[in-house]
Amino acid sequence: MKRSKRFELLDQRPVHQDGFIKEWPEAGLVAMEGPEDPKPSVKIENGKIVNLDGKKREDFDMLDQFIADHTLDIDIIEDVMAQDSRELAHKIVDVNVSRDKVKKLGLGMTPAKMVEVVGHMNVVEMMFAVQKMRARKTPSNQCHVTNVKDHPALLAADAAEAALRGFDELETTVGIVRYAPSNAISIMVGGQTGRGGVLTQCAVEEAMELEMGMRGFTAYAETVSVYGTEQVFVDGDDTPWSKSFLASAYASRGLKMRYTSGTGSEAEMGFADGKSMLYLEARCLYMTKGAGVQGIQNGSISCVGVPGAVPSGVRAMLAENLIAMLLDLECASGNDQTFTHSRTRRTARMLMQFLPGTDFIFSGYSAVPNYDNMFAGSTHDVDDYDDYLVLQRDLKVNGGLVPVDEEDVIKIRNKGAKALQAVFKELGMPDITDEEVEAATYAHGSKDMPDRDVREDFRGIEDMLKRGTTGVAIVQALEKNGFEDVAENFFNLLKQRIAGDYLHTAAIFDENFHCISAVNDQNDYAGPGTGYRVSDELWEKLKDIRFARDPEDIGE
Amino acid sequence: MDKELIESIVRDVLGNFEESGNSASPKRGSGLTARDYPMGEKSKDKVKTPSGQTLDDIEFKKIVSGETPGSELRITAETLNHQAEIARSVDREQFAKNLERAAELTKVGDERILEIYNALRPYRSTKQDMLEIADELENEYDAKINAAFIREAAQVYEKRKRLKGDR
């Protein structure tokens, strides 16, 4: 065939590098409304659920049993299940039916019913529902702080900048596993330099993650994965019961935590049982709710390529966020791992959460260049900061970031790296040199950083752990070296564990360590003029991007 | 006797008194609600450290000097039970239950917590191992809710063939 020049050009567009596949329900490659998804049903006998979504109790797998016994509310379930799914969907988007009323319906629906209900909604309705149903009134944002070299000074500088830019949570992970404690400390010190009260975490294997939390190297945990089929759950080396115990273990140390799940994980791991991605994700969310965990990171996350490849997949990602909110869970709503080469597509996917606002619009905006992002990249990164600020300004939306001055950023990066330099010295870790601090201050990414002696670093980390080092030693190190304000912030963050206020749903801290959560900042959206609005004070900041011209200067 | 020693004994006794009072039967109805939240600001009087100090006693200077040990930067069973009550007042029953399980676990050491968690992972334990952990939690830590939860898990693992040796 003689090729059309138009088609030839289209074929070269970045979107053609993305993977797309037609639906294949048997392998779980269907986003929503899978032909094999169970029909909603429930039956109660002697105060117990004996039939759930077409399955008898004796045939229950671990997830069915956990959801039946720990999540669903048998006092209301028969009544809610009897209601027409479309009517229930109407209630969810009706501004005259309060969030509180809708919230009560969630535990009266089986996972299949919930999926059927949201299946009646288009994305605009879902976005509207997210605006009304998210737990915390004030939206917020989370970022990734990582680099290819696990370079501590760069991590600290990036964390300090990220905190200054407005992120309320910072998440790191490792290039090499043994760096985990070093990375955790680096972003915690950097974060508390940038803005007191920022929450930090380090995503690694579950038991190690808990240990770092106990030591005071992290303030919360998120990478506690749950899955929608029993086989994948077990392949992930956990059960609903071990994961629930882990949740209580965190709370027993006064540490905030949320689970992680997302559409596509079961298909990717080969055990989707022929069910749709959203149905399996609904099971994850009902399990999460039953475990008593306050929240979830979802929106496909690390399996985003799977729903991203099938029809209605991006809609399913929004739907899974919405289901989390309908279950009154905090939702860190994805926009995480890269799934597309197309700038158009990634922005469109992000607007689903950015416009209505979620508890954390991104569960990992890359506060580093994409090549340094050890979560396999993110949909948006440092090079997109100004675009993002303009979107907030164009649409008068609080996306969680504020404009910053170059000079302030340089200053805070320098201070974060220097503070960490002092901490490393006091903890007996290998030196961070003045050259490294200087490089981190002005760096775009790890390409601008000298290499570390990795073996020396490992030795230093191991010795530090063996000595039983905890967060208190870091507070002392900071104070001793003239970083009193950072030390106080670090101390205040550790002190929050005593009261446990930030264990609650969707909790974050402001710069005065005032806890803001879905307890004292409940979403009360009830139509125009209600719910969250950008304050005049914030709007002045959001408007003031550094590259907007001042009319008074024009024509001079 | 020196004044500090007396104070610390009193604190310990009071602390133990409060703890045993609460862990045996989580208080339902000391009436805390969302209005008392955040507890660190609005109900400071009800928040104590493991040795019975108040939030205001935990000062930056004392942590820096080492006068106050890091072990004081921990939540207690009472505080978790209070937070559970607040959670219930905003209709978060499952979350409240998690906080109550957590309250029981405050007395279990870090290492033992990690060991128990790992023992609950699939294919790690026999049914007997799990039942022993449940007994230990119940008898040594008065952790009745956790004990029941682990006994339930042992049943499920047996039925679903996720015990040690089932693979």
XYZ file of C-alpha atoms in Angstrom:
723
model
C 0.000 0.000 0.000
C 1.189 3.456 -0.796
C 1.355 5.182 2.597
C -0.478 8.328 3.467
C 1.930 11.025 4.582
C -0.478 11.887 7.372
C -0.471 8.365 8.733
C 3.283 8.161 8.398
C 3.592 11.225 10.569
C 1.030 9.960 13.080
C 3.005 6.755 13.394
C 5.949 8.775 14.621
C 4.064 10.426 17.456
C 5.177 9.442 20.979
C 1.841 7.777 21.726
C 2.791 5.089 19.212
C 5.553 3.949 21.546
C 2.940 3.109 24.195
C 1.639 -0.421 24.509
C -2.008 -1.031 23.655
C -3.873 -4.304 23.666
C -7.428 -5.314 22.876
C -9.453 -6.703 25.765
C -8.675 -10.268 26.803
C -10.908 -11.047 29.779
C -9.615 -14.601 30.386
C -6.209 -13.149 31.271
C -7.680 -10.328 33.302
C -6.925 -7.818 30.572
C -10.181 -5.976 30.944
C -10.407 -2.804 32.979
C -14.021 -2.769 34.128
C -17.220 -4.681 33.545
C -15.512 -8.010 32.865
C -17.808 -10.666 31.432
C -16.760 -13.097 34.182
C -17.107 -10.632 37.053
C -19.451 -12.057 39.675
C -22.966 -10.749 39.963
C -23.557 -8.944 43.250
C -25.220 -11.036 45.914
C -25.189 -11.562 49.638
C -26.856 -13.930 52.049
C -26.777 -13.837 55.833
C -27.498 -16.726 58.178
C -27.141 -16.636 61.959
C -25.350 -13.301 61.848
C -22.768 -14.467 59.313
C -22.373 -13.876 55.626
C -22.793 -17.280 54.016
C -22.879 -16.191 50.414
C -20.866 -13.368 48.888
C -21.057 -12.358 45.244
C -22.280 -15.784 44.197
C -19.801 -17.784 46.269
C -20.782 -20.019 49.189
C -18.979 -19.685 52.484
C -17.322 -23.103 52.204
C -15.813 -21.981 48.904
C -14.559 -18.651 50.237
C -10.916 -17.903 49.650
C -8.936 -15.887 52.185
C -10.073 -12.559 50.787
C -13.751 -13.475 50.664
C -13.653 -14.633 54.240
C -11.736 -11.607 55.452
C -14.119 -9.209 53.706
C -17.202 -11.081 54.910
C -16.050 -11.232 58.532
C -14.108 -8.007 58.970
C -15.329 -5.447 56.484
C -18.968 -5.654 55.514
C -21.687 -4.291 57.770
C -24.276 -7.033 58.098
C -26.736 -4.672 59.758
C -27.244 -2.679 56.583
C -26.013 -4.882 53.777
C -29.304 -6.509 52.810
C -30.988 -3.138 52.618
C -28.253 -1.502 50.529
C -27.855 -4.496 48.233
C -31.576 -4.331 47.494
C -31.197 -0.812 46.109
C -30.810 -0.329 42.393
C -27.153 0.231 41.434
C -27.985 3.163 39.210
C -29.933 4.783 42.044
C -26.923 4.334 44.307
C -24.701 5.944 41.671
C -27.130 8.863 41.577
C -26.828 9.341 45.330
C -23.067 9.454 45.052
C -23.124 12.407 42.658
C -26.151 14.154 44.144
C -25.002 17.250 46.088
C -28.148 16.987 48.161
C -27.136 13.605 49.570
C -24.385 14.340 52.076
C -20.991 12.707 52.091
C -21.824 11.195 55.468
C -24.923 9.506 54.092
C -23.100 8.144 51.061
C -20.201 6.982 53.231
C -22.547 4.703 55.158
C -23.536 2.906 51.943
C -20.016 1.664 51.188
C -19.955 -1.120 53.764
C -23.426 -2.188 52.724
C -22.244 -3.158 49.262
C -20.296 -6.230 48.259
C -17.255 -5.649 46.044
C -19.221 -6.729 42.964
C -22.032 -4.336 43.838
C -19.615 -1.463 44.326
C -18.053 -2.132 40.938
C -21.488 -2.253 39.336
C -22.408 1.075 40.936
C -19.328 2.976 39.768
C -19.694 1.277 36.393
C -22.704 3.510 35.800
C -20.520 6.605 35.963
C -18.559 8.393 33.277
C -15.317 10.098 34.228
C -16.899 13.496 34.824
C -19.332 11.968 37.278
C -16.494 10.107 38.932
C -14.458 13.303 39.251
C -17.428 15.036 40.754
C -17.843 12.172 43.187
C -14.152 12.368 44.114
C -14.570 16.060 44.902
C -17.432 15.207 47.217
C -16.201 11.928 48.696
C -12.470 12.302 49.331
C -11.754 12.115 53.046
C -9.755 15.267 53.754
C -11.232 18.599 52.749
C -7.859 20.133 51.847
C -6.127 18.443 48.907
C -2.435 17.655 49.079
C 0.462 16.115 47.233
C 3.237 13.562 47.663
C 6.537 13.213 45.825
C 9.338 10.757 45.130
C 12.877 11.651 46.196
C 15.391 9.111 44.901
C 18.467 8.960 42.724
C 20.402 6.387 40.746
C 23.454 6.728 42.983
C 21.505 6.721 46.277
C 23.575 9.821 46.892
C 22.756 11.073 50.411
C 23.628 14.741 49.880
C 21.524 14.900 46.738
C 18.624 13.133 48.479
C 18.764 15.664 51.310
C 18.907 18.621 48.930
C 16.051 17.277 46.803
C 13.962 16.569 49.893
C 14.552 20.090 51.203
C 13.491 21.597 47.873
C 10.447 19.329 47.637
C 9.295 20.349 51.104
C 9.765 24.024 50.249
C 7.732 23.555 47.083
C 4.768 22.330 49.089
C 4.750 18.534 49.097
C 3.373 17.249 52.408
C 4.768 13.740 52.019
C 8.093 12.606 50.580
C 8.794 9.028 49.598
C 12.146 7.498 48.862
C 13.306 4.068 47.819
C 16.633 2.552 46.904
C 18.781 1.758 43.935
C 20.652 -0.753 46.093
C 18.708 -2.219 49.027
C 21.478 -1.773 51.589
C 21.240 1.981 51.185
C 17.717 2.035 52.663
C 18.567 3.441 56.132
C 20.849 6.056 54.597
C 18.165 7.148 52.142
C 15.510 7.264 54.847
C 17.673 9.459 57.074
C 18.698 11.670 54.147
C 15.179 12.610 53.120
C 13.992 12.970 56.705
C 16.790 15.438 57.479
C 16.331 17.195 54.132
C 12.560 17.258 54.518
C 12.642 18.780 57.995
C 15.096 21.375 56.657
C 12.727 22.391 53.887
C 9.614 22.568 56.034
C 8.941 21.259 59.508
C 6.182 18.667 59.645
C 6.684 17.089 56.251
C 6.135 13.317 56.471
C 8.752 10.965 55.019
C 8.875 7.271 54.193
C 11.214 4.743 52.612
C 9.641 2.062 50.440
C 11.391 -1.282 50.884
C 10.513 -4.824 51.985
C 7.772 -4.849 54.673
C 9.769 -5.992 57.714
C 12.674 -3.669 56.947
C 10.308 -0.780 56.421
C 8.773 -1.375 59.844
C 12.173 -1.540 61.496
C 13.182 1.825 60.058
C 9.946 3.313 61.299
C 10.561 1.941 64.769
C 14.019 3.473 64.808
C 12.674 6.880 63.888
C 14.238 7.085 60.429
C 10.820 7.406 58.791
C 7.524 8.992 59.816
C 5.086 6.736 57.997
C 4.834 3.758 55.654
C 3.032 3.152 52.413
C 4.587 0.219 50.579
C 2.469 -2.397 52.253
C 0.983 -4.108 49.236
C -2.312 -5.933 49.065
C -3.731 -7.881 46.133
C -7.123 -8.930 44.840
C -6.662 -12.692 44.463
C -5.445 -15.085 47.114
C -2.700 -16.502 44.938
C -1.174 -13.126 44.172
C -1.544 -12.085 47.797
C 0.421 -15.169 48.857
C 2.955 -14.679 46.080
C 3.430 -11.224 47.559
C 4.445 -13.126 50.714
C 1.533 -12.091 52.891
C -2.041 -12.889 53.823
C -4.831 -10.546 54.879
C -4.052 -11.558 58.467
C -0.302 -10.934 58.348
C -0.919 -7.600 56.656
C -3.489 -6.624 59.281
C -1.067 -7.523 62.041
C 1.528 -5.352 60.356
C -0.951 -2.475 60.292
C -1.476 -2.778 64.036
C 2.275 -3.061 64.586
C 2.761 0.332 62.939
C -0.020 1.909 64.949
C 1.430 0.418 68.151
C 4.531 2.542 67.496
C 2.497 5.636 66.731
C 3.374 5.489 63.040
C 0.987 6.400 60.248
C 0.640 3.853 57.492
C -1.412 3.091 54.418
C -1.622 0.098 52.136
C -0.818 0.021 48.446
C -2.813 -1.684 45.722
C -3.855 -1.021 42.177
C -5.525 -2.303 39.053
C -3.460 -4.574 36.881
C -1.267 -6.176 39.548
C -3.090 -9.508 39.404
C -3.046 -9.638 35.596
C 0.626 -8.754 35.627
C 1.363 -11.495 38.139
C -0.642 -13.986 36.095
C -3.489 -14.831 38.473
C -6.416 -12.614 37.626
C -8.927 -15.493 37.755
C -10.495 -14.069 34.599
C -11.873 -11.091 36.525
C -11.734 -7.431 35.612
C -9.016 -5.274 37.082
C -11.474 -3.042 38.884
C -13.324 -5.951 40.486
C -10.075 -7.345 41.886
C -9.044 -3.895 43.055
C -12.374 -3.519 44.831
C -11.515 -6.669 46.782
C -8.194 -5.103 47.785
C -9.997 -2.028 49.015
C -12.574 -3.952 51.018
C -9.750 -5.973 52.554
C -7.905 -2.753 53.400
C -10.995 -1.371 55.040
C -11.472 -4.546 57.071
C -7.876 -4.454 58.280
C -8.636 -1.085 59.804
C -5.949 0.681 57.814
C -6.693 4.370 57.453
C -5.839 4.655 53.793
C -4.519 3.352 50.523
C -2.201 4.293 47.713
C -3.923 3.221 44.527
C -4.475 4.231 40.930
C -2.623 1.244 39.509
C 0.820 2.520 40.664
C 3.534 0.083 39.558
C 1.305 -1.919 37.206
C -0.048 1.094 35.384
C 1.094 -0.222 32.021
C -1.580 -2.927 32.265
C -4.747 -0.823 32.686
C -3.054 1.839 30.579
C -3.040 -0.567 27.662
C -6.712 -1.565 27.650
C -9.891 0.367 26.824
C -11.298 2.447 29.692
C -8.182 1.725 31.738
C -7.544 5.301 32.791
C -11.210 5.536 33.752
C -10.750 2.407 35.866
C -7.859 4.066 37.687
C -10.112 6.955 38.606
C -12.829 4.491 39.583
C -10.485 2.691 41.976
C -9.619 5.992 43.654
C -13.311 6.693 43.978
C -14.063 3.301 45.544
C -11.348 3.948 48.146
C -13.038 7.231 48.983
C -16.490 5.650 49.093
C -15.046 3.345 51.743
C -13.855 6.445 53.621
C -10.191 5.605 53.099
C -7.453 8.168 52.613
C -6.428 7.962 48.974
C -2.970 8.696 47.579
C -4.257 8.579 44.053
C -1.501 7.396 41.740
C -0.133 9.500 38.894
C 2.908 7.627 39.896
C 4.870 5.348 37.607
C 5.319 6.380 33.992
C 2.870 4.706 31.624
C 3.056 6.734 28.459
C 5.399 8.550 26.128
C 2.654 10.996 25.273
C 2.561 14.310 27.096
C -1.088 14.668 26.191
C -1.987 11.338 27.710
C -0.135 11.811 30.954
C -1.696 15.224 31.514
C -5.162 13.889 30.738
C -4.647 11.036 33.192
C -3.430 13.450 35.873
C -6.353 15.878 35.478
C -8.729 13.181 36.735
C -7.299 13.691 40.241
C -5.865 17.199 39.923
C -9.195 18.849 39.108
C -11.387 17.389 41.861
C -8.476 17.208 44.323
C -7.562 14.120 46.334
C -5.817 13.466 49.643
C -2.591 13.133 47.653
C -3.056 13.938 43.974
C 0.183 12.197 43.117
C 1.439 9.324 45.187
C 4.758 10.194 43.734
C 5.336 13.325 41.713
C 8.989 12.973 40.797
C 10.865 15.649 42.768
C 13.943 14.488 40.866
C 14.675 14.133 37.142
C 13.058 11.064 35.653
C 16.380 9.323 35.120
C 16.883 9.475 38.897
C 13.443 8.163 39.738
C 13.927 4.704 41.210
C 10.191 3.972 41.163
C 10.591 3.428 37.415
C 9.913 7.069 36.657
C 6.845 9.146 37.302
C 4.290 10.801 35.066
C 5.541 14.261 36.089
C 8.936 15.356 37.296
C 11.137 18.347 38.163
C 11.197 19.501 34.560
C 7.403 19.865 34.679
C 7.307 22.075 37.779
C 6.569 25.263 35.875
C 3.929 23.643 33.661
C 2.256 22.350 36.789
C 2.339 25.763 38.461
C 0.756 27.263 35.367
C -2.016 24.659 35.388
C -2.803 25.560 39.000
C -2.860 29.247 37.978
C -4.872 28.710 34.792
C -7.580 26.736 36.544
C -7.379 28.154 40.073
C -6.736 24.710 41.457
C -4.653 23.836 44.493
C -2.520 20.988 43.221
C -0.346 21.046 46.310
C 2.587 23.082 44.999
C 3.504 26.738 45.428
C 5.759 28.934 43.270
C 9.281 29.332 44.693
C 12.276 31.594 44.053
C 15.459 30.168 42.597
C 17.501 31.832 45.323
C 15.404 30.289 48.100
C 15.654 26.869 46.496
C 19.440 27.094 46.235
C 19.639 28.182 49.855
C 17.430 25.407 51.188
C 19.157 22.731 49.108
C 22.491 23.837 50.511
C 21.205 23.817 54.049
C 19.641 20.357 53.675
C 22.859 18.879 52.330
C 24.934 20.582 55.036
C 22.620 19.406 57.796
C 22.975 15.855 56.533
C 26.753 16.282 56.289
C 26.766 17.059 60.016
C 24.491 14.124 60.830
C 26.675 11.709 58.875
C 29.756 12.935 60.699
C 28.172 12.484 64.121
C 26.711 9.074 63.290
C 30.110 7.861 62.126
C 28.991 7.437 58.535
C 31.414 8.027 55.647
C 32.030 11.736 55.091
C 29.909 13.901 52.877
C 32.501 16.317 51.490
C 32.073 20.039 50.936
C 32.356 19.361 47.202
C 29.412 16.984 47.409
C 27.362 19.560 49.298
C 28.198 22.167 46.672
C 27.324 19.807 43.816
C 24.019 18.818 45.465
C 23.109 22.463 45.972
C 23.173 23.279 42.260
C 22.517 19.853 40.734
C 19.757 18.972 38.314
C 20.278 15.303 39.153
C 22.793 12.616 40.018
C 24.661 13.156 36.728
C 25.956 16.307 38.376
C 27.141 14.439 41.466
C 30.461 12.725 42.165
C 30.312 8.963 42.789
C 30.297 7.599 46.325
C 32.461 4.774 47.621
C 29.596 2.311 47.838
C 31.422 -0.263 49.961
C 32.441 2.353 52.478
C 28.869 3.573 52.634
C 27.604 0.050 53.312
C 30.152 -0.419 56.069
C 29.111 2.893 57.609
C 25.409 2.048 57.429
C 25.932 -1.375 58.959
C 27.997 -0.004 61.851
C 25.486 2.741 62.464
C 22.643 0.184 62.665
C 24.662 -2.109 64.913
C 25.196 0.705 67.366
C 21.422 0.876 67.748
C 21.181 4.369 66.283
C 17.734 5.940 66.435
C 16.147 9.234 65.443
C 17.180 10.752 68.769
C 20.856 10.527 67.787
C 19.984 12.483 64.636
C 18.262 15.195 66.654
C 21.338 15.433 68.863
C 23.699 15.538 65.889
C 21.760 18.354 64.258
C 21.625 20.407 67.447
C 25.301 19.940 68.177
C 26.244 21.258 64.753
C 24.190 24.420 64.759
C 21.103 23.146 62.941
C 18.862 23.826 65.891
C 15.749 24.570 63.799
C 16.102 21.350 61.799
C 16.784 19.441 65.020
C 13.619 20.848 66.578
C 11.564 19.893 63.553
C 13.010 16.386 63.613
C 12.299 16.162 67.336
C 8.748 17.431 66.903
C 8.076 14.843 64.249
C 9.289 12.056 66.566
C 7.246 13.536 69.386
C 4.060 13.209 67.311
C 4.215 9.480 67.928
C 3.236 9.982 71.551
C -0.172 11.471 70.806
C -0.847 9.478 67.647
C -3.031 12.140 66.071
C -1.502 11.489 62.690
C -2.572 7.858 62.732
C -5.995 9.090 61.697
C -7.408 9.106 58.198
C -5.593 11.350 55.725
C -3.435 13.061 58.356
C -0.735 15.571 57.460
C 0.995 18.338 59.426
C 1.240 22.017 58.690
C 4.468 23.905 59.391
C 3.450 24.345 63.037
C 2.936 20.601 63.454
C -0.796 21.124 63.642
C -2.385 17.862 62.542
C -4.871 18.146 59.670
C -6.901 15.028 58.941
C -10.308 13.723 57.980
C -11.240 14.102 61.658
C -10.766 17.870 62.029
C -10.766 18.745 58.324
C -13.592 16.566 57.072
C -14.631 17.036 53.501
C -17.964 18.841 53.608
C -18.508 19.453 49.923
C -22.186 19.999 49.199
C -22.260 21.961 45.983
C -20.970 25.308 44.677
C -19.543 27.566 47.364
C -18.996 24.696 49.821
C -16.163 22.289 50.546
C -12.573 23.173 49.765
C -11.899 26.519 48.091
C -8.542 28.117 47.317
C -8.141 30.786 50.009
C -7.344 34.382 49.046
C -3.982 34.028 50.707
C -3.062 30.894 48.763
C -4.423 32.340 45.531
C -2.032 35.293 45.850
C 0.811 32.782 46.008
C -0.467 30.558 43.199
C -0.903 33.537 40.874
C 2.595 34.760 41.464
C 4.668 32.578 39.151
C 8.142 33.990 38.656
C 7.838 34.248 34.882
C 4.622 36.285 34.715
C 5.311 39.831 33.541
C 4.374 42.777 35.656
C 2.290 45.283 33.611
C 4.200 48.111 35.263
C 7.433 46.881 33.705
C 6.035 46.678 30.181
C 7.026 49.452 27.880
C 9.851 50.710 30.023
C 14.617 9.427 99.668
C 15.482 11.744 96.853
C 12.673 13.683 95.263
C 13.308 12.496 91.733
C 13.241 8.883 92.740
C 9.931 9.314 94.542
C 8.517 11.075 91.519
C 9.628 8.328 89.202
C 8.169 5.628 91.437
C 4.866 7.481 91.613
C 4.864 7.859 87.857
C 5.595 4.189 87.356
C 2.876 3.131 89.751
C 0.364 5.492 88.226
C 1.460 4.456 84.761
C 1.035 0.787 85.553
C -2.256 1.423 87.225
C -3.619 3.215 84.216
C -2.222 0.694 81.799
C -3.554 -2.381 83.519
C -6.890 -0.657 84.000
C -7.159 -0.035 80.326
C -5.696 -3.036 78.608
C -7.943 -5.445 80.505
C -11.044 -3.786 79.162
C -10.638 -0.945 76.681
C -12.616 1.954 78.029
C -15.714 2.594 76.018
C -17.312 5.839 76.867
C -14.768 8.145 78.443
C -16.594 10.248 75.895
C -13.827 11.383 73.561
C -15.016 12.579 70.165
C -13.728 14.498 67.171
C -14.032 17.620 69.311
C -11.123 16.412 71.445
C -8.911 16.022 68.389
C -6.034 16.551 67.812
C -5.321 15.132 71.244
C -1.854 16.698 71.228
C -3.566 20.090 71.290
C -7.038 19.618 72.710
C -6.756 16.722 75.154
C -3.186 17.011 76.334
C -4.167 15.904 79.817
C -5.093 12.473 78.486
C -1.827 11.878 76.634
C 1.032 10.348 78.619
C 4.376 8.846 77.716
C 5.255 5.266 78.662
C 6.630 6.441 82.030
C 3.673 8.723 82.650
C 5.123 12.095 81.650
C 2.961 14.664 79.937
C 3.524 15.964 76.409
C 4.826 19.227 77.843
C 7.397 17.308 79.887
C 8.918 16.019 76.659
C 11.150 18.949 75.813
C 13.607 19.373 72.998
C 16.381 20.338 75.428
C 15.886 17.241 77.548
C 15.998 14.926 74.534
C 19.142 16.637 73.284
C 20.847 16.386 76.675
C 19.778 12.779 77.071
C 17.877 13.560 80.258
C 14.732 12.199 78.623
C 15.394 8.870 76.896
C 14.185 8.184 73.361
C 11.989 5.392 74.705
C 9.659 8.146 75.924
C 8.790 9.073 72.334
C 6.260 6.290 72.178
C 2.531 5.959 72.199
C 0.839 4.096 75.053
C -2.064 1.685 75.115
C -4.293 4.302 76.766
C -3.633 6.893 74.114
C -4.360 4.387 71.357
C -7.611 3.440 73.048
C -8.497 7.122 73.291
C -7.746 7.568 69.602
C -9.909 4.524 68.872
C -12.756 6.259 70.624
C -12.271 9.352 68.512
C -12.230 7.139 65.403
C -15.565 5.605 66.453
C -17.047 9.044 66.947
C -16.484 9.671 63.240
C -17.814 6.262 62.180
C -14.548 4.479 61.569
C -15.220 1.191 63.318
C -12.605 -0.960 61.578
C -9.924 1.666 62.071
C -10.857 1.880 65.743
C -10.450 -1.890 66.043
C -7.005 -1.664 64.472
C -6.021 0.933 67.063
C -7.284 -1.366 69.816
C -5.203 -4.248 68.487
C -2.298 -1.817 68.357
C -2.894 -0.811 71.975
C -2.339 -4.415 72.973
C 0.882 -4.570 70.991
C 2.500 -1.545 72.638
C 3.972 -3.834 75.278
C 5.461 -6.316 72.816
C 9.104 -5.550 71.995
C 10.222 -4.438 68.530
C 12.036 -7.655 67.721
C 9.211 -9.901 68.844
C 6.748 -7.854 66.784
C 8.872 -8.389 63.687
C 9.177 -12.103 64.450
C 5.441 -12.526 64.887
C 4.748 -10.644 61.695
C 7.125 -12.901 59.780
C 5.583 -15.988 61.404
C 2.173 -14.940 60.082
C 3.390 -14.784 56.497
C 2.312 -17.710 54.297
C 4.019 -21.097 54.713
C 6.099 -19.910 57.694
C 4.326 -21.573 60.626
C 2.525 -24.742 61.550
C -0.914 -24.423 63.038
C 0.620 -25.271 66.403
C 3.213 -22.479 65.995
C 0.434 -20.007 65.391
C -1.639 -21.173 68.303
C 1.403 -20.850 70.542
C 1.935 -17.283 69.419
C -1.707 -16.606 70.186
C -1.288 -18.086 73.674
C 1.872 -16.079 74.237
C 0.111 -12.855 73.251
C -2.811 -13.635 75.485
C -0.890 -14.872 78.508
C 2.191 -12.687 78.488
C 0.801 -9.461 77.092
C -2.890 -9.730 77.818
C -3.370 -9.210 74.094
C -6.744 -10.922 73.801
C -7.900 -9.345 70.551
C -4.649 -10.180 68.775
C -4.718 -13.712 70.169
C -8.212 -14.280 68.783
C -7.169 -12.755 65.467
C -4.204 -15.118 65.145
C -6.308 -18.146 66.113
C -8.714 -17.164 63.365
C -5.775 -16.908 60.953
C -4.574 -20.378 61.951
C -7.979 -21.809 60.979
C -7.962 -20.034 57.641
C -4.361 -20.996 56.840
C -5.209 -24.625 57.551
C -8.284 -24.547 55.334
C -6.482 -22.738 52.523
C -3.271 -24.758 52.862
C -0.973 -21.874 53.654
C 0.765 -23.455 56.636
C 4.389 -24.546 56.854
C 4.870 -27.587 54.663
C 1.782 -26.899 52.531
C 3.803 -25.618 49.592
